[in-house]
mmCIF file of C-alpha atoms and ligand atoms in Angstrom:
data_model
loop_
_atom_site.group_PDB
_atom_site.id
_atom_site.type_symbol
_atom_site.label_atom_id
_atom_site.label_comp_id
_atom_site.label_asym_id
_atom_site.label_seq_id
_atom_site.Cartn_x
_atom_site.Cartn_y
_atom_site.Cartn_z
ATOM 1 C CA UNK A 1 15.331 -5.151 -1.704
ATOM 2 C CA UNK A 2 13.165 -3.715 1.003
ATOM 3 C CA UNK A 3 12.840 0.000 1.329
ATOM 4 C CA UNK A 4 11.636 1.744 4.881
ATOM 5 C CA UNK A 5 11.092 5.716 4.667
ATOM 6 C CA UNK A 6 10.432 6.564 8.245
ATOM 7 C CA UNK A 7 9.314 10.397 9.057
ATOM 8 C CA UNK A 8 10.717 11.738 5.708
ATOM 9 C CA UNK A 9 10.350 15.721 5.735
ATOM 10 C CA UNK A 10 12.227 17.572 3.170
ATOM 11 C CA UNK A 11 12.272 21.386 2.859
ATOM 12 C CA UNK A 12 13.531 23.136 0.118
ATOM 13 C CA UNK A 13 15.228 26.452 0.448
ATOM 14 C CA UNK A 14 15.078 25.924 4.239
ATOM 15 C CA UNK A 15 15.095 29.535 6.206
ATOM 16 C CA UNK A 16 14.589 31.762 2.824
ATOM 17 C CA UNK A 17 11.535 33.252 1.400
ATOM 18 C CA UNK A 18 11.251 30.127 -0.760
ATOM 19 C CA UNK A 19 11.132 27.718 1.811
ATOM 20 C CA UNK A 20 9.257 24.684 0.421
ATOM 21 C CA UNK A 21 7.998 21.692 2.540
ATOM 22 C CA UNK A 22 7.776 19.134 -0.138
ATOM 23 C CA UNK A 23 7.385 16.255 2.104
ATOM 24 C CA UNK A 24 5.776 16.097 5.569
ATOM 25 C CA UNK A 25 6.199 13.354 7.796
ATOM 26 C CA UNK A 26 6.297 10.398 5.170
ATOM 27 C CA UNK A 27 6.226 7.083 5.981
ATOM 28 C CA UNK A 28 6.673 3.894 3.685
ATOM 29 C CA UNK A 29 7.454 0.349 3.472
ATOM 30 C CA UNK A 30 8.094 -1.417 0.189
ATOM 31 C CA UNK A 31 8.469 -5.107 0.115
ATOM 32 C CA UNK A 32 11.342 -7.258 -1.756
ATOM 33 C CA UNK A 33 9.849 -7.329 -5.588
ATOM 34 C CA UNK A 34 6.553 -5.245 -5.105
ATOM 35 C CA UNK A 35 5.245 -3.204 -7.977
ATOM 36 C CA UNK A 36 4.447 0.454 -6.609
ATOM 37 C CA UNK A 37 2.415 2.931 -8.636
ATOM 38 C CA UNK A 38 2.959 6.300 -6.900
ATOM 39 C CA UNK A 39 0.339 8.644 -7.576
ATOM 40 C CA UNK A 40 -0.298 12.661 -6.998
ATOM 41 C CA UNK A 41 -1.193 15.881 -8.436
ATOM 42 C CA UNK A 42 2.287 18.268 -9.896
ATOM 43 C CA UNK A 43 3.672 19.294 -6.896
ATOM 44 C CA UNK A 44 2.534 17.015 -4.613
ATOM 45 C CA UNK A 45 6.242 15.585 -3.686
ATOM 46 C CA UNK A 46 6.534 12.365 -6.042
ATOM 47 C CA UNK A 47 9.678 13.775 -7.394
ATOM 48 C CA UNK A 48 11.565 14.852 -4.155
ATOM 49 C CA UNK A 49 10.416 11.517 -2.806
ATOM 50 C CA UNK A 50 11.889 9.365 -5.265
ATOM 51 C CA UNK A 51 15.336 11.281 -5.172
ATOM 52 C CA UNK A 52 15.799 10.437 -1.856
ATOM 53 C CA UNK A 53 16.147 6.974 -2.812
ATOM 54 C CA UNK A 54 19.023 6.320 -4.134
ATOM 55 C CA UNK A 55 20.564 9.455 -2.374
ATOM 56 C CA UNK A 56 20.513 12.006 -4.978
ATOM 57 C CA UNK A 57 18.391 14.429 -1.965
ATOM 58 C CA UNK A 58 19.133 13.876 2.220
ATOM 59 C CA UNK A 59 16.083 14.409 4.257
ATOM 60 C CA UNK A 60 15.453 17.623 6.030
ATOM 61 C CA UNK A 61 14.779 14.893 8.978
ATOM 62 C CA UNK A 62 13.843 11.322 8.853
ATOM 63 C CA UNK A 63 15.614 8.478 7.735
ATOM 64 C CA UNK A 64 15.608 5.504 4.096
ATOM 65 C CA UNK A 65 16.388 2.147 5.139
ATOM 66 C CA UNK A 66 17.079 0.339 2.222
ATOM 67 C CA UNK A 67 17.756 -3.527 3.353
ATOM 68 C CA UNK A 68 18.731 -2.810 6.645
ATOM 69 C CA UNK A 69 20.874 -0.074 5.924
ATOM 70 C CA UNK A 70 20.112 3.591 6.502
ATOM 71 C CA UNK A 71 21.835 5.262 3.756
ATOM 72 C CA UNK A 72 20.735 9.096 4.831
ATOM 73 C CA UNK A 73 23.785 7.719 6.986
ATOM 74 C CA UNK A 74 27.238 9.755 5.723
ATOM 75 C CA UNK A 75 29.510 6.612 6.000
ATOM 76 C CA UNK A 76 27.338 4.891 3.390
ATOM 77 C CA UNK A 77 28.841 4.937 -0.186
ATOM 78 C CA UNK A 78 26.084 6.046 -2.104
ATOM 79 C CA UNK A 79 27.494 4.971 -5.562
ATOM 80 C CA UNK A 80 26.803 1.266 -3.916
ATOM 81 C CA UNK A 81 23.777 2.073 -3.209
ATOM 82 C CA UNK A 82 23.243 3.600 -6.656
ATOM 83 C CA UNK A 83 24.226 0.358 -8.089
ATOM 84 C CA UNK A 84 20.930 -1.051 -7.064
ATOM 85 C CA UNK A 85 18.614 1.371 -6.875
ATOM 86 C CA UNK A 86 18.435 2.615 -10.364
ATOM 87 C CA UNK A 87 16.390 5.832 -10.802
ATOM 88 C CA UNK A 88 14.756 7.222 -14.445
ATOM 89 C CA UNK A 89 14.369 10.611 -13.946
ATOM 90 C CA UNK A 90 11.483 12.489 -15.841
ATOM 91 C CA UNK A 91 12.689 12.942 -19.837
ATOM 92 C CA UNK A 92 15.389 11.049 -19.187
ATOM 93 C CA UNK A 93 16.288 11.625 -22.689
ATOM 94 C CA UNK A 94 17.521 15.029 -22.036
ATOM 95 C CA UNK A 95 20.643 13.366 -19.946
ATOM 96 C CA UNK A 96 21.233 11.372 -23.469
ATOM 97 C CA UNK A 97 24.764 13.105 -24.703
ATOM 98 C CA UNK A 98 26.860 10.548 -26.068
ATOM 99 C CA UNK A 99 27.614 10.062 -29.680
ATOM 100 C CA UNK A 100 26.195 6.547 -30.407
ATOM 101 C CA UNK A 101 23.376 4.891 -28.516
ATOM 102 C CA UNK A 102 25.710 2.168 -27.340
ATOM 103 C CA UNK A 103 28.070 4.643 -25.834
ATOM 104 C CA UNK A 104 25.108 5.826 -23.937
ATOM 105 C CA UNK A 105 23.461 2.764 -22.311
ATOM 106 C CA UNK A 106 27.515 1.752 -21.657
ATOM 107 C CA UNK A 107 28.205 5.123 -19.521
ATOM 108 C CA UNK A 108 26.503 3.577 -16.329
ATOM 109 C CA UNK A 109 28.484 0.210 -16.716
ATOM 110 C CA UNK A 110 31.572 1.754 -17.413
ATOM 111 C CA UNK A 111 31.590 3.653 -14.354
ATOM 112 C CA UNK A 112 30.408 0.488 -12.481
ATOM 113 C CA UNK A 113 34.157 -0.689 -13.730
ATOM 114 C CA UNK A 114 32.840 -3.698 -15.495
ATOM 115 C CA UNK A 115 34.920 -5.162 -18.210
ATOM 116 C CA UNK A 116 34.102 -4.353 -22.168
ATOM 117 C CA UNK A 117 32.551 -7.567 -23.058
ATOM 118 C CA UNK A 118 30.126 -7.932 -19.362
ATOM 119 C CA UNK A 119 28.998 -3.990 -20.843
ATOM 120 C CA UNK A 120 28.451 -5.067 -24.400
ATOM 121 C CA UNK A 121 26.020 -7.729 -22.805
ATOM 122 C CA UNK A 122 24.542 -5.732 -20.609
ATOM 123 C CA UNK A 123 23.598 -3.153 -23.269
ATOM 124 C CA UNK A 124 22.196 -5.985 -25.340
ATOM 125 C CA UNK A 125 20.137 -7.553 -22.319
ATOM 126 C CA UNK A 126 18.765 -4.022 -21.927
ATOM 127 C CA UNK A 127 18.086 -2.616 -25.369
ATOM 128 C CA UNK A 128 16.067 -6.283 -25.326
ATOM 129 C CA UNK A 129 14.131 -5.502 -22.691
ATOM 130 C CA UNK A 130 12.619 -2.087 -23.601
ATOM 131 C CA UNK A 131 12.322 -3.191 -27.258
ATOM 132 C CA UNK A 132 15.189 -1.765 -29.378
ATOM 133 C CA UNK A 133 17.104 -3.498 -32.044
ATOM 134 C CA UNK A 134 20.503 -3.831 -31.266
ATOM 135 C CA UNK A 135 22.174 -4.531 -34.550
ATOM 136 C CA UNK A 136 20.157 -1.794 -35.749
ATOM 137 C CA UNK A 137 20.563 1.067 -33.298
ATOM 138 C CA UNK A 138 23.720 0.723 -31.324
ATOM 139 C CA UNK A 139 26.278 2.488 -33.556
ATOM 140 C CA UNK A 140 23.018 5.460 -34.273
ATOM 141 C CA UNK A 141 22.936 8.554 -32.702
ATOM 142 C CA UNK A 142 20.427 9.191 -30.320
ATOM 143 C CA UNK A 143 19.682 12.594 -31.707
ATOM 144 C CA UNK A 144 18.545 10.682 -34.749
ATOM 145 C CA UNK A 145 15.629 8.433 -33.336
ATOM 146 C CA UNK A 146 12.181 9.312 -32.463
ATOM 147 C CA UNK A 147 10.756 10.510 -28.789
ATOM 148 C CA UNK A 148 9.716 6.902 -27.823
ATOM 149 C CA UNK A 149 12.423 5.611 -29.001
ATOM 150 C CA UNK A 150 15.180 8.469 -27.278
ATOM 151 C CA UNK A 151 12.971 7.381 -24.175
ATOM 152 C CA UNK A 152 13.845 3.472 -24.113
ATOM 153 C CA UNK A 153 17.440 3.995 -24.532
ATOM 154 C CA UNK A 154 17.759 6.018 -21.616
ATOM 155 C CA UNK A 155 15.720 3.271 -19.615
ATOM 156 C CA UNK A 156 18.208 1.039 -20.811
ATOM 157 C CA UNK A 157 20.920 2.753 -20.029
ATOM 158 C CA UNK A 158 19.838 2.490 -16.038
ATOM 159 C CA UNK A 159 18.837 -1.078 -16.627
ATOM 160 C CA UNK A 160 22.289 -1.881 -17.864
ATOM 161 C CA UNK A 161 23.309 -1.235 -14.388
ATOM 162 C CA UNK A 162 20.936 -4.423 -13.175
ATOM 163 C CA UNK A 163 19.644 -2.249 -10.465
ATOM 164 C CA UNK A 164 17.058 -3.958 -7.771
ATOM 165 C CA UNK A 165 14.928 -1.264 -7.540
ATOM 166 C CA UNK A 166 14.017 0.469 -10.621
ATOM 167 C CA UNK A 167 12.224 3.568 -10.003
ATOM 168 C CA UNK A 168 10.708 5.382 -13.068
ATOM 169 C CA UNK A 169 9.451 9.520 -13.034
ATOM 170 C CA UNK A 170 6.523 9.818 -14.862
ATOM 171 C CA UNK A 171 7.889 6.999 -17.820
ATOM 172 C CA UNK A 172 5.280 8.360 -20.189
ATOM 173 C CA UNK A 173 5.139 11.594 -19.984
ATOM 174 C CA UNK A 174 4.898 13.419 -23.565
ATOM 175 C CA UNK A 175 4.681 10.387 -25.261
ATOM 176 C CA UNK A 176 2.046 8.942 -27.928
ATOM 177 C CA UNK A 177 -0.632 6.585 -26.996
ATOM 178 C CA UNK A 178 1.409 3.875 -28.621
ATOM 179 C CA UNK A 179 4.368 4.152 -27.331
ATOM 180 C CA UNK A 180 3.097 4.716 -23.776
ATOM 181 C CA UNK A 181 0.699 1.791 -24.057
ATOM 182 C CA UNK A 182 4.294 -0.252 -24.801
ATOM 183 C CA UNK A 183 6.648 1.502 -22.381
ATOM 184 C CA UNK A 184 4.243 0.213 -19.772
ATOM 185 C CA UNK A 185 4.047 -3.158 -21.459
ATOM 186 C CA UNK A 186 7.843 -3.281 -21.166
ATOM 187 C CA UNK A 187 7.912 -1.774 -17.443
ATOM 188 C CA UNK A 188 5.636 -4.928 -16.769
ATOM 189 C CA UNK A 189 7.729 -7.365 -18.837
ATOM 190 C CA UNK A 190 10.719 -6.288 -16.448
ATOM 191 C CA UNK A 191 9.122 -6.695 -13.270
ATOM 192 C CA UNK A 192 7.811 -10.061 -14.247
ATOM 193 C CA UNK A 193 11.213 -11.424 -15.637
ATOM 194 C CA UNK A 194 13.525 -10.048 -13.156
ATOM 195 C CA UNK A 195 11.443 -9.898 -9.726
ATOM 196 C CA UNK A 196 13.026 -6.149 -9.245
ATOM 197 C CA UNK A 197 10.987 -3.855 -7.007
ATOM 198 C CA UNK A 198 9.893 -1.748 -9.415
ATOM 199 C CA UNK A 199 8.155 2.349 -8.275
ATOM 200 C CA UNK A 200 6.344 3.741 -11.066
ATOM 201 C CA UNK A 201 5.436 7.207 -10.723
ATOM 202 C CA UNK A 202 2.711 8.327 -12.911
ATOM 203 C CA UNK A 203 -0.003 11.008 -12.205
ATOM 204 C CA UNK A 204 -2.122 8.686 -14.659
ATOM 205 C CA UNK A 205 -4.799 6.391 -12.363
ATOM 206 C CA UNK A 206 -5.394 5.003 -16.393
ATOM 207 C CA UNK A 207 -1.907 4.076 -16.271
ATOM 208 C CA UNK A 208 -1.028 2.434 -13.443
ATOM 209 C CA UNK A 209 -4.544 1.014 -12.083
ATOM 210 C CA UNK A 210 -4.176 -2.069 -14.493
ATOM 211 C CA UNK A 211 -0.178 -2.791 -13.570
ATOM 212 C CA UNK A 212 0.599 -2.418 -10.041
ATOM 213 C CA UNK A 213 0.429 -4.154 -6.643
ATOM 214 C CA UNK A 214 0.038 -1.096 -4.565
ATOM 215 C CA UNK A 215 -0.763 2.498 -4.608
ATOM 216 C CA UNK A 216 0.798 5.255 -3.033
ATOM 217 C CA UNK A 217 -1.521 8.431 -3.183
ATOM 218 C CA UNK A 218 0.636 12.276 -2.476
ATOM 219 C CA UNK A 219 -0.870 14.706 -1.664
ATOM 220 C CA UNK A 220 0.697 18.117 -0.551
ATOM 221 C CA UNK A 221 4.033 16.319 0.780
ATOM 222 C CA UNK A 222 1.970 13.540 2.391
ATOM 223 C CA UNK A 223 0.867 10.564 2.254
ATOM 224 C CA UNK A 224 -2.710 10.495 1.206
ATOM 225 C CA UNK A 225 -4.117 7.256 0.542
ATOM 226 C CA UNK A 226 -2.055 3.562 0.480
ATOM 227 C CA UNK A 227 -3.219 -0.035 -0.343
ATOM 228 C CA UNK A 228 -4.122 -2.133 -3.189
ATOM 229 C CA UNK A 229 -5.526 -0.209 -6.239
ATOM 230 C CA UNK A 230 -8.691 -2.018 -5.638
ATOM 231 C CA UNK A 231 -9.119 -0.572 -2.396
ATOM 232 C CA UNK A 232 -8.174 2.506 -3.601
ATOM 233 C CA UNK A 233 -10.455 2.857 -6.359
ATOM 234 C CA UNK A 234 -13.191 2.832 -3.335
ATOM 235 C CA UNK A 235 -12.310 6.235 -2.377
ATOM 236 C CA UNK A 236 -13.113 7.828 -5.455
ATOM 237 C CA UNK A 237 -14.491 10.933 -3.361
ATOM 238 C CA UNK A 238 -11.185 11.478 -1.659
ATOM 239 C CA UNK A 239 -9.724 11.095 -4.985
ATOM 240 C CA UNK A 240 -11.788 13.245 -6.747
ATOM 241 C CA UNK A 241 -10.902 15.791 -3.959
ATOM 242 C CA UNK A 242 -7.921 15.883 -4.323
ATOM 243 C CA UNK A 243 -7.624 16.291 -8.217
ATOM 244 C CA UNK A 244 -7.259 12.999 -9.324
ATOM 245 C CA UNK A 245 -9.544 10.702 -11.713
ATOM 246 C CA UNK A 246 -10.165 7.498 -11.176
ATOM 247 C CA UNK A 247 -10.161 5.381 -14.161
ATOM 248 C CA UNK A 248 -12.929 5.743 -16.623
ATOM 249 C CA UNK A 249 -14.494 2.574 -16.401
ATOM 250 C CA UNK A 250 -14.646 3.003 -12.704
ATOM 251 C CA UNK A 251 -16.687 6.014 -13.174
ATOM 252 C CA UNK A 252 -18.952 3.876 -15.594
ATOM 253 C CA UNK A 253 -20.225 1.788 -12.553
ATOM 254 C CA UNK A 254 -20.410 4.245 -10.312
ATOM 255 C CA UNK A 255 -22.705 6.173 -12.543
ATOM 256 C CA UNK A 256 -24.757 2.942 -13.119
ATOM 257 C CA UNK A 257 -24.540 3.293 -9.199
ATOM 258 C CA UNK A 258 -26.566 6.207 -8.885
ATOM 259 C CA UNK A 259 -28.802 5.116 -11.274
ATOM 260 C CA UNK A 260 -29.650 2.226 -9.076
ATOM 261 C CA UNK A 261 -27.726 -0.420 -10.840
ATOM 262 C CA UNK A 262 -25.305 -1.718 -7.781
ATOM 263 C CA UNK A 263 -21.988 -3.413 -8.840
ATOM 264 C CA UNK A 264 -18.908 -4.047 -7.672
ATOM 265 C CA UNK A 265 -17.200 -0.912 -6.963
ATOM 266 C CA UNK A 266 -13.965 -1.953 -6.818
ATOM 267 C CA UNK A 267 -13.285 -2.713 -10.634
ATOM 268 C CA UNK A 268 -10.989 -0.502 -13.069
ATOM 269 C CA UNK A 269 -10.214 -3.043 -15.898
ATOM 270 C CA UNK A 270 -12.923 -2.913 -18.475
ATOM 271 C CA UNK A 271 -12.577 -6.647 -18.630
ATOM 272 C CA UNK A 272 -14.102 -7.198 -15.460
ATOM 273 C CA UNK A 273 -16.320 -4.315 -15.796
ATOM 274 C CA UNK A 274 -17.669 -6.533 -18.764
ATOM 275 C CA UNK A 275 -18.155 -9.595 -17.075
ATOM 276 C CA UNK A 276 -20.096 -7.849 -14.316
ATOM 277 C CA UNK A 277 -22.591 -6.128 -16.465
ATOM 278 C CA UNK A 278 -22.914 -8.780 -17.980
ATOM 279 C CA UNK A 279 -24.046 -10.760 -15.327
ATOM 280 C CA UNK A 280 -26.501 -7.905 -14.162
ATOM 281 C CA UNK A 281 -28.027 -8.273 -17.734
ATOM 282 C CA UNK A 282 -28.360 -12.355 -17.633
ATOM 283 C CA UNK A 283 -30.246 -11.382 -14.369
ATOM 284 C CA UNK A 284 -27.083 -13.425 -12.108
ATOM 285 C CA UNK A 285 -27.384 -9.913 -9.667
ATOM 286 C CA UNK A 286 -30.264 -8.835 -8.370
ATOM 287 C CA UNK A 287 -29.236 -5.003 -8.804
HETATM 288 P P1 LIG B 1 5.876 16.189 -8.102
HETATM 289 O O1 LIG B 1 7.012 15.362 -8.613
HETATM 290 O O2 LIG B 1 4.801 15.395 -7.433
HETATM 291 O O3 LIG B 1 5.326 17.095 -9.157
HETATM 292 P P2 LIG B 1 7.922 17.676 -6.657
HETATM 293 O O4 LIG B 1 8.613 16.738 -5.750
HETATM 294 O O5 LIG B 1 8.605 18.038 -7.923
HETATM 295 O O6 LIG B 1 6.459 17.146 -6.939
HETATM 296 O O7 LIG B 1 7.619 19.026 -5.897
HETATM 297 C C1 LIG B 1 7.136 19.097 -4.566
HETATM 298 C C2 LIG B 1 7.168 20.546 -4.101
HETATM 299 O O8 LIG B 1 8.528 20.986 -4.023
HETATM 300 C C3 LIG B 1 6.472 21.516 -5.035
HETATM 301 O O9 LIG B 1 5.875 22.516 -4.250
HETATM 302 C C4 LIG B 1 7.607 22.087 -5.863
HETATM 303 O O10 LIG B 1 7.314 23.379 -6.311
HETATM 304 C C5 LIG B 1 8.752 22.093 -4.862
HETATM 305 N N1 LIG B 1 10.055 21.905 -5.517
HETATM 306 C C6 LIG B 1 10.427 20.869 -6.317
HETATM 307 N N2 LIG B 1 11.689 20.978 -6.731
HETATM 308 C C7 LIG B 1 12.154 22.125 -6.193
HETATM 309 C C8 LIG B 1 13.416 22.809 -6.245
HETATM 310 N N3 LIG B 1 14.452 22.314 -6.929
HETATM 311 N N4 LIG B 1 13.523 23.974 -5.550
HETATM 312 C C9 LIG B 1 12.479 24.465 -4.850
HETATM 313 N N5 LIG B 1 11.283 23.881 -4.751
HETATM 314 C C10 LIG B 1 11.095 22.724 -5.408
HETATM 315 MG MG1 LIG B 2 7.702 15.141 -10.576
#
């Protein structure tokens, strides 16, 4: 699915002493099946953006075109258009409130009206895809498992709703290096067996440098910086600026930089990082 987000502005508390411009004049295109990493400091408007998505928020002005059709539009029926843009909030595990974890991944499908057996296959598809036993877990109570675990169920329960966009708030947040190291494992899994357009929100460069196809940089309700995260990774200075790191192995080089040692500067996997320097040492770069 394609997503347009022409002159988004969104105040909150409009004409009170709280008034809050969380976005400012935001424009966006997302392609069929792209991978989006969407990056920015707390506050920054990665929240409010994603909310307007699938509905949940209508723009203070500007409009979301999602495959033609510009659901900030009151005749749309946003439960349609929540049936394909699926949306993970941050801790999704809070929403968890049904008694067994199969009751809870079935909630979204049920609603959807889908028939008993379609659900039970859909929960099993999902709690697949994010890791979880079925035969194990399904008749447990959420309450019962750990954080990571809590986490993936509630992923599954929007996946069981095959949505085409899957957008994910901070996935990670809170979690243990393990299980966020496999969270994003799975998040890359999905977007490699399914083809969904997948918006990963993360205010971790570490994170997302190494999964996605694009980057989309917030900063104060705009749009700071957008491209490939190769491109990005160039503009360390504007993202130093503004409060974010760029990943550690990028700062590597560009220390070796300054220390007259010229690489590529557009490398944040310490794969390549390896093979470089290790050219410079065989003497293949005249640095
Ligand atoms: P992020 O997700 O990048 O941390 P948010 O979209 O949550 O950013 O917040 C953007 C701005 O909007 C911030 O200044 C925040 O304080 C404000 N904001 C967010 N949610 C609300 C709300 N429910 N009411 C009032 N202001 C809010
Ligand atoms: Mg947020």
């Amino acid at each position: 699915m394609s997503i347009k987000i022409e002159n988004l502005t969104y105040i909150y508390n409009p004409k009170s002493p709280f008034e809050t411009k969380a976005l400012d004049n935001v424009n966006i295109e997302i392609k069929p099946g792209e991978f989006i990493g969407l990056i920015g400091h707390t506050g920054s408007g990665k929240s409010t953006l994603t909310q307007h998505l699938n509905g949940l928020i209508k723009p203070t002005s500007g409009r979301i075109i999602i495959n033609g059709l510009d659901i900030t539009n009151s005749s749309v029926k946003l439960v349609e258009v929540r049936k394909k843009v699926g949306l993970v909030f941050q801790y999704p595990e809070h929403q968890l409130f049904e008694e067994t974890v199969y009751k809870d991944i079935a909630f979204g499908p049920l609603n959807q009206g889908l028939k008993e057996e379609e659900v039970e296959q859909r929960i099993k598809e999902a709690m697949e895809a994010v890791k979880l036993s079925y035969e194990d877990l399904k008749d447990r109570s959420p309450f019962e498992l750990s954080g990571g675990q809590r986490r993936r169920v509630a992923i599954a329960g929007v996946l069981a709703m095959k949505p085409e966009v899957l957008i994910l708030d901070e996935p990670t947040a809170g979690l243990d290096p393990r299980s966020r190291d496999e969270i994003l494992e799975e998040i890359k899994m999905l977007h490699e067996r399914y083809k969904i357009t997948i918006i990963l929100v993360s205010h971790s460069m570490e994170d997302i440098a190494k999964l996605v196809d694009r980057i989309i940089v917030m900063h104060r309700g705009h749009v700071r910086l957008m491209g490939e995260a190769r491109e990005i990774f160039k503009q360390s200075e504007v993202l130093e600026s503004i409060g974010l790191g760029i990943p550690q192995i990028t700062h590597l080089l560009n220390q070796l930089k300054q220390k007259g040692i010229v690489l590529r500067d557009d490398i944040f996997t310490v794969e390549e990082a390896k093979e470089e320097i290790l050219k410079w040492m065989r003497g293949e770069k005249n640095a």
